[in-house]
mmCIF file of C-alpha atoms in Angstrom:
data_model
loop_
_atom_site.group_PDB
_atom_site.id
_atom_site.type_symbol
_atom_site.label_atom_id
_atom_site.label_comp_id
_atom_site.label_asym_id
_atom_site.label_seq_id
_atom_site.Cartn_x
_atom_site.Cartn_y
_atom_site.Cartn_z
ATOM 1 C CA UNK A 15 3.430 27.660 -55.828
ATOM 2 C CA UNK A 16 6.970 26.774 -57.594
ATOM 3 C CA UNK A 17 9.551 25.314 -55.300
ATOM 4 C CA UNK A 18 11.674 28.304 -54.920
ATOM 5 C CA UNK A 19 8.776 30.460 -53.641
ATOM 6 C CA UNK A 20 8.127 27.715 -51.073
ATOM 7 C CA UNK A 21 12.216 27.602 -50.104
ATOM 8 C CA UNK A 22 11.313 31.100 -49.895
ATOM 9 C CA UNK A 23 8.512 30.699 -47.766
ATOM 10 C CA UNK A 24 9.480 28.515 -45.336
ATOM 11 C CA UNK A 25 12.977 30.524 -45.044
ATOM 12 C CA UNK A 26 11.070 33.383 -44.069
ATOM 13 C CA UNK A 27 8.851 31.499 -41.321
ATOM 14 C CA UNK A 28 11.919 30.284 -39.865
ATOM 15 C CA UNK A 29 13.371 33.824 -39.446
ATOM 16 C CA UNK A 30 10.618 34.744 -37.960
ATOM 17 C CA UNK A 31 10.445 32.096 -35.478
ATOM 18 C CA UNK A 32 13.935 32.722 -34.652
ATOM 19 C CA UNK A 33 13.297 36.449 -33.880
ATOM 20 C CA UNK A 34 10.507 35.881 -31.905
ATOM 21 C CA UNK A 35 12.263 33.102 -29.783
ATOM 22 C CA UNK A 36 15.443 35.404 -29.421
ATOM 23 C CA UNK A 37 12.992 38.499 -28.009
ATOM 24 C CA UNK A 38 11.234 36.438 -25.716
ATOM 25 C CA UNK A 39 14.689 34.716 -24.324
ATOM 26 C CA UNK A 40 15.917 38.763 -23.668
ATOM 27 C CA UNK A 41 12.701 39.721 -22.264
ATOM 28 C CA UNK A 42 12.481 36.998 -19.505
ATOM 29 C CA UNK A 43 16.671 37.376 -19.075
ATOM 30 C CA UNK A 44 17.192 33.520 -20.708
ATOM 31 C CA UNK A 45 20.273 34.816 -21.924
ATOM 32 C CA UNK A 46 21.811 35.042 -18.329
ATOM 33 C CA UNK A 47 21.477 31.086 -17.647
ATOM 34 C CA UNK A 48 24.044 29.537 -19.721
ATOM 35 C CA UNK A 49 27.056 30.869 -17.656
ATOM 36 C CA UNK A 50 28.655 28.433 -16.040
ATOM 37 C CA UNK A 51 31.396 28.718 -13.526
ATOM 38 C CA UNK A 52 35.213 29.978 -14.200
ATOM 39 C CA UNK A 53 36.182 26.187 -14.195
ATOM 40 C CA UNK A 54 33.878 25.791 -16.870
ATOM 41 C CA UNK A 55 32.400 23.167 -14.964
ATOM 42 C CA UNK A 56 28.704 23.429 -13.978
ATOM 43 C CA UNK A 57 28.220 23.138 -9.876
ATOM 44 C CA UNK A 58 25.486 23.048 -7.513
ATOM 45 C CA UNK A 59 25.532 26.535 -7.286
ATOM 46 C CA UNK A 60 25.180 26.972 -11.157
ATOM 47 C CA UNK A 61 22.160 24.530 -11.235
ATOM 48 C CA UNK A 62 20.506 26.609 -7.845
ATOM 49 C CA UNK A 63 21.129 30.080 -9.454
ATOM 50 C CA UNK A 64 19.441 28.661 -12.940
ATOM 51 C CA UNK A 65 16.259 27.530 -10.986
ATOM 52 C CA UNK A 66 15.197 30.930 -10.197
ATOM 53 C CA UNK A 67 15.326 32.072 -13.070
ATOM 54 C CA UNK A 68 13.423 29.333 -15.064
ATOM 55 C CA UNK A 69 9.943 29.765 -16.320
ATOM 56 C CA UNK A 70 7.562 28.900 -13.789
ATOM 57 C CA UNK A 71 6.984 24.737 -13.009
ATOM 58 C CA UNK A 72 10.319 24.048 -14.394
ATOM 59 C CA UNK A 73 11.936 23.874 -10.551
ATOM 60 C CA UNK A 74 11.640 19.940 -10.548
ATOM 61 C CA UNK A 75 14.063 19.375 -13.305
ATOM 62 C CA UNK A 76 16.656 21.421 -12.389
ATOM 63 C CA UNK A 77 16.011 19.481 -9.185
ATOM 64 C CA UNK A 78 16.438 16.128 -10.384
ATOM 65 C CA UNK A 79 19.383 17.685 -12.185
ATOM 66 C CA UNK A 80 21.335 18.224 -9.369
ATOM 67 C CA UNK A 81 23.797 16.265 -7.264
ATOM 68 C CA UNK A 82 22.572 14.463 -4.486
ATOM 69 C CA UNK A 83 23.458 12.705 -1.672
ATOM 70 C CA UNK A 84 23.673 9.541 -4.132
ATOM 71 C CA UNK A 85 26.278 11.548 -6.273
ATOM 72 C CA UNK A 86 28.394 12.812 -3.502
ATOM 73 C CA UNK A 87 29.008 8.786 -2.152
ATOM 74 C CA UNK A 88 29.917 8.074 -6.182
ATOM 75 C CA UNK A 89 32.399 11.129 -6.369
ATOM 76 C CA UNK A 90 34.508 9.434 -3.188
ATOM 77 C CA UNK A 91 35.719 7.393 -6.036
ATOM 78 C CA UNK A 92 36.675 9.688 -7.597
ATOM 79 C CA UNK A 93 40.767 8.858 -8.864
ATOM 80 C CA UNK A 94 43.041 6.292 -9.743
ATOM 81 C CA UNK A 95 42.871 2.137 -8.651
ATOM 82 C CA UNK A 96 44.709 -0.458 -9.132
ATOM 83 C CA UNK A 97 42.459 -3.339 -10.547
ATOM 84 C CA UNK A 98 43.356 -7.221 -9.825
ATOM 85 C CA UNK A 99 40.496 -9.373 -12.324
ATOM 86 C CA UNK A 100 39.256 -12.453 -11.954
ATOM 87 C CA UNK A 101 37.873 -13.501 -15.700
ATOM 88 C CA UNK A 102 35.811 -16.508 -17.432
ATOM 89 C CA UNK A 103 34.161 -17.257 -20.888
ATOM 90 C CA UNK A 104 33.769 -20.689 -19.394
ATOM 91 C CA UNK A 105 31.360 -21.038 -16.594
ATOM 92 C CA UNK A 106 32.718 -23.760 -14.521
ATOM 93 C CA UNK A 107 36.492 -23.353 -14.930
ATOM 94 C CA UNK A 108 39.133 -21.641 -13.151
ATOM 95 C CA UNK A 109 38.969 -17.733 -14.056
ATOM 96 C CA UNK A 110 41.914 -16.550 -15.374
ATOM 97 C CA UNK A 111 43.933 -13.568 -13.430
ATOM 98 C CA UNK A 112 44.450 -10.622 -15.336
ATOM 99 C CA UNK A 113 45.478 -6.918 -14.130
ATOM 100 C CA UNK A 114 44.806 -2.946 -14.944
ATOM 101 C CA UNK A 115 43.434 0.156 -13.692
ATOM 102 C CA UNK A 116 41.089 2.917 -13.529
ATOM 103 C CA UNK A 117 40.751 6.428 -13.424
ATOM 104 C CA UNK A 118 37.793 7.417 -12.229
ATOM 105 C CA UNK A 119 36.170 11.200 -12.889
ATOM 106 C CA UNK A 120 32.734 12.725 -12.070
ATOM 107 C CA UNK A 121 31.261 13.730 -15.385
ATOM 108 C CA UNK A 122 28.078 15.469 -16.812
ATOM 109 C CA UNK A 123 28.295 18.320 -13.757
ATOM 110 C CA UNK A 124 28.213 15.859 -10.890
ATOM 111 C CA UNK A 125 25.863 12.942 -11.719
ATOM 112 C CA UNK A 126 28.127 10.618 -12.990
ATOM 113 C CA UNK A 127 30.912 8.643 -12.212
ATOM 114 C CA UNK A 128 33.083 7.735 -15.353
ATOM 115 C CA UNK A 129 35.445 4.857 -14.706
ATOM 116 C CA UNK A 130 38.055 4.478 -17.883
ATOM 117 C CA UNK A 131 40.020 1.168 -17.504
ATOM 118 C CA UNK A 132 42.812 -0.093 -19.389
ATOM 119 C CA UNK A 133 45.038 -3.169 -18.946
ATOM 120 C CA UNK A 134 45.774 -6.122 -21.388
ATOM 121 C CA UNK A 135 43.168 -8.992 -22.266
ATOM 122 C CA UNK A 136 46.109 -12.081 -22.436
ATOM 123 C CA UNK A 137 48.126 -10.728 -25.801
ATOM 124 C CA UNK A 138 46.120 -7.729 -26.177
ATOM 125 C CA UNK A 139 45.541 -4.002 -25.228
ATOM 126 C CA UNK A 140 42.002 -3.351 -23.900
ATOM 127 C CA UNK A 141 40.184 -0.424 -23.147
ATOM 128 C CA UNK A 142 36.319 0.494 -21.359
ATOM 129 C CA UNK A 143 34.452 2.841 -20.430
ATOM 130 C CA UNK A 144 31.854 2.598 -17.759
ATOM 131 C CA UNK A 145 29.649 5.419 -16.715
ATOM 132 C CA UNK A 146 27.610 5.414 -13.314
ATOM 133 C CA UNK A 147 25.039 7.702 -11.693
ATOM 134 C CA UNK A 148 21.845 8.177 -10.225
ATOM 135 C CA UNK A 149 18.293 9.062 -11.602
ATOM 136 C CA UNK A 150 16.668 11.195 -9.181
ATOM 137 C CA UNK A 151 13.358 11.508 -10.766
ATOM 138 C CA UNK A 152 13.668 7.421 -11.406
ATOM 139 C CA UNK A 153 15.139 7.204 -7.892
ATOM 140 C CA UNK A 154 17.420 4.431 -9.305
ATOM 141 C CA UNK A 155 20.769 3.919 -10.089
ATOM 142 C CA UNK A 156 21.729 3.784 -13.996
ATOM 143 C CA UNK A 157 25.357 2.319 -15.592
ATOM 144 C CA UNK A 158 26.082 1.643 -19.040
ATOM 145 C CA UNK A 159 29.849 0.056 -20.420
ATOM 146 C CA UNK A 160 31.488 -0.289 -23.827
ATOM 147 C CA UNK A 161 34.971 -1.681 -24.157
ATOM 148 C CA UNK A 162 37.299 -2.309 -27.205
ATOM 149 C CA UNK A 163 36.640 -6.481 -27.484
ATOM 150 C CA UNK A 164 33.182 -5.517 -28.940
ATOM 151 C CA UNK A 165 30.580 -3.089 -30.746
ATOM 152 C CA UNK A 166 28.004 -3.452 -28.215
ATOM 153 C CA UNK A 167 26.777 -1.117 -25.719
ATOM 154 C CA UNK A 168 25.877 -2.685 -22.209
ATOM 155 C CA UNK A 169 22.968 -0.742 -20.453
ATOM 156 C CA UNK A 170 22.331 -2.222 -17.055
ATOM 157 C CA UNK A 171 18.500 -2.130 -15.077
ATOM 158 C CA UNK A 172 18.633 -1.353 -11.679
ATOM 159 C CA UNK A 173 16.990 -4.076 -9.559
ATOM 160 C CA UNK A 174 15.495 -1.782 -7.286
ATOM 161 C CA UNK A 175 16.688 -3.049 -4.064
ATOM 162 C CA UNK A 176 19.750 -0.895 -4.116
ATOM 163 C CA UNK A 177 22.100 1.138 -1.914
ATOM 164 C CA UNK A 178 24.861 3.424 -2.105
ATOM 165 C CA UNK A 179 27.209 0.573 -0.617
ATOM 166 C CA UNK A 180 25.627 -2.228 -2.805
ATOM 167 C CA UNK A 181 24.352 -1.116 -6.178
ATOM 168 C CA UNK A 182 22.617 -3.910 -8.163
ATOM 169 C CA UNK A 183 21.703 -3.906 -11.905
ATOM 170 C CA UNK A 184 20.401 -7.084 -14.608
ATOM 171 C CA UNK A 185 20.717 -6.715 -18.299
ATOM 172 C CA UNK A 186 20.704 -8.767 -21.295
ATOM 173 C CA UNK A 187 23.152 -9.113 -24.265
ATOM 174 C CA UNK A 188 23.968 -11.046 -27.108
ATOM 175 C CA UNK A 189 26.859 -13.513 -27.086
ATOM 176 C CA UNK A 190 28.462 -12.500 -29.808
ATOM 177 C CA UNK A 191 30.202 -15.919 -30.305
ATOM 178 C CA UNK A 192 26.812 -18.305 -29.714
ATOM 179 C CA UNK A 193 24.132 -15.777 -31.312
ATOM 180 C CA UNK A 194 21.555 -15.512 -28.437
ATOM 181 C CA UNK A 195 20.229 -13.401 -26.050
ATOM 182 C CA UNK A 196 21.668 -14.057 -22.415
ATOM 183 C CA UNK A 197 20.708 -12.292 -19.059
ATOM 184 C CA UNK A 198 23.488 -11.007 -16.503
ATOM 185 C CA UNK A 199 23.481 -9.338 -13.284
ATOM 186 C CA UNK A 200 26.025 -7.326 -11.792
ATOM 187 C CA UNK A 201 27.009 -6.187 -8.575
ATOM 188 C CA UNK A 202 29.150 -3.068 -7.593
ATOM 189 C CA UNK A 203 29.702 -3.049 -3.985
ATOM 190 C CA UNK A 204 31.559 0.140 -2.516
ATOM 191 C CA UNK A 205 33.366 -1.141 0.544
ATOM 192 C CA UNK A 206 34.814 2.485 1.420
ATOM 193 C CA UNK A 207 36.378 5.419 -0.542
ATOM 194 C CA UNK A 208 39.620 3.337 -1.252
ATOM 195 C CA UNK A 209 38.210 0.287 -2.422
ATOM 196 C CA UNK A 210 35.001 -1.020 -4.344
ATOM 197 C CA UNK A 211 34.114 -4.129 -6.201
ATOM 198 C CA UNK A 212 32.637 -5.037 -9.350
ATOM 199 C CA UNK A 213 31.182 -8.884 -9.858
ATOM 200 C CA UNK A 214 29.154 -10.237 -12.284
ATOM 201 C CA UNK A 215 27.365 -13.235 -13.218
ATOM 202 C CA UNK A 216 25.659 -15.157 -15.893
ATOM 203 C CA UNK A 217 22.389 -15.813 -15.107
ATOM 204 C CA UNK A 218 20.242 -19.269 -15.258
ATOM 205 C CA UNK A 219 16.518 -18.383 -15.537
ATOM 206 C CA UNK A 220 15.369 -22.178 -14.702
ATOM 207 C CA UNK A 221 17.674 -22.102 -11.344
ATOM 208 C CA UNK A 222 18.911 -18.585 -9.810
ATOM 209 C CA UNK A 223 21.027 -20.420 -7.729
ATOM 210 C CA UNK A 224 23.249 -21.872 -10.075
ATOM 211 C CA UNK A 225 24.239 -18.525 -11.452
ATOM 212 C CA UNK A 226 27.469 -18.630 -12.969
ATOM 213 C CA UNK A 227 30.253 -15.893 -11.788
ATOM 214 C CA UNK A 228 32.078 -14.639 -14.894
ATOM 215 C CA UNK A 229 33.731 -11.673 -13.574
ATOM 216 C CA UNK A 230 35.199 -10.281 -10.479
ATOM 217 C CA UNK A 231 37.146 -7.306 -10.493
ATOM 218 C CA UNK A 232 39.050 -5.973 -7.047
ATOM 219 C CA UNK A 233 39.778 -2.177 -7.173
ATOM 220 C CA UNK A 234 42.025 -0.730 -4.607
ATOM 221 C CA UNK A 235 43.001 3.148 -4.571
ATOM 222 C CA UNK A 236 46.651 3.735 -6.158
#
């Protein structure tokens, strides 16, 4: 077979795939799912009215694809803080004071909490973007940051001992300045709908206890 009867072949295949999955999607009323609300938002409601009319054994993920009572806590945060930050590359010295803010918006219909900060590192603009939520199939929390002082992306391992008032998370990066891998933890503790806290620490595997705070950021609503 040449090469242009098998474009041929396999163009036709794929048509026909593609009218089969369209008449099956207008048969069982698929096409009636993807409306979301007038906000263009998706809500609760949107997510509830889409379970009934999934295929059968598909209830569960539209479940854990809903907003829970984990979500609702996250989306009191939702809005703008003032952020007072307590910063060191040197474990052992005096943390430098630095200052921004935050808006903070619930994203991805509900299940997660996007915090966008901005301030100045010493003589320069800085920007990041941390998103939180919560896995309810995992039944654990999940947060991942970027900001503009590197090209890494920070995802964060919930310890499993968490709470909605004291989330707790370990990860490991590489300093990009020494080369080598090096294990945080961090600690977001939400001390009401006005305020929360974010800490975070350098970890020593040989001796816990002499874990080295490297960041501690105060937010308090605006």
């Amino acid at each position: 077979m040449s090469s242009t009867s098998r474009v041929a072949l396999a163009f036709l295949l794929g048509l026909i795939a593609s009218s089969v999955f369209w008449y099956q999607s207008a048969r069982h009323g698929w096409f009636q799912i993807g409306s979301p609300s007038s906000t263009g938002e998706w809500t609760v409601d949107d997510q509830q009215r889409i379970a009934t009319q999934l295929p059968a054994g598909m209830e569960s993920y539209v479940q854990a694809a809903t907003p829970g009572p984990e979500h609702l806590r996250l989306a009191e945060l939702v809005g703008t803080f003032d952020a007072h930050v307590l910063f060191t590359d040197r474990p052992g010295h005096d943390p430098d004071r630095l200052q921004g803010h935050a808006v903070n918006t619930m994203v991805a219909g509900g299940l997660y909490l996007q915090t966008r900060y901005t301030g100045r590192f010493f003589d320069q603009d800085f920007d990041g973007v941390g998103l939180l939520g919560f896995d309810r199939a995992a039944g654990r929390y999940a947060t991942t940051w970027v900001d503009s002082m590197g090209s890494y992306l920070v995802a964060f391992k919930d310890t499993g001992g968490s709470t909605p008032e004291r989330i707790e998370f370990t990860t490991e990066v590489v300093d990009p300045v020494a080369g080598h891998l090096e294990s945080r933890r961090r600690l977001i503790s939400v001390q009401g709908p006005d305020s929360w806290r974010l800490q975070e620490w350098l970890v020593s595997p040989e001796a816990p206890e002499q874990d080295e705070k490297v960041l501690d950021v105060q937010f308090a609503r605006r």
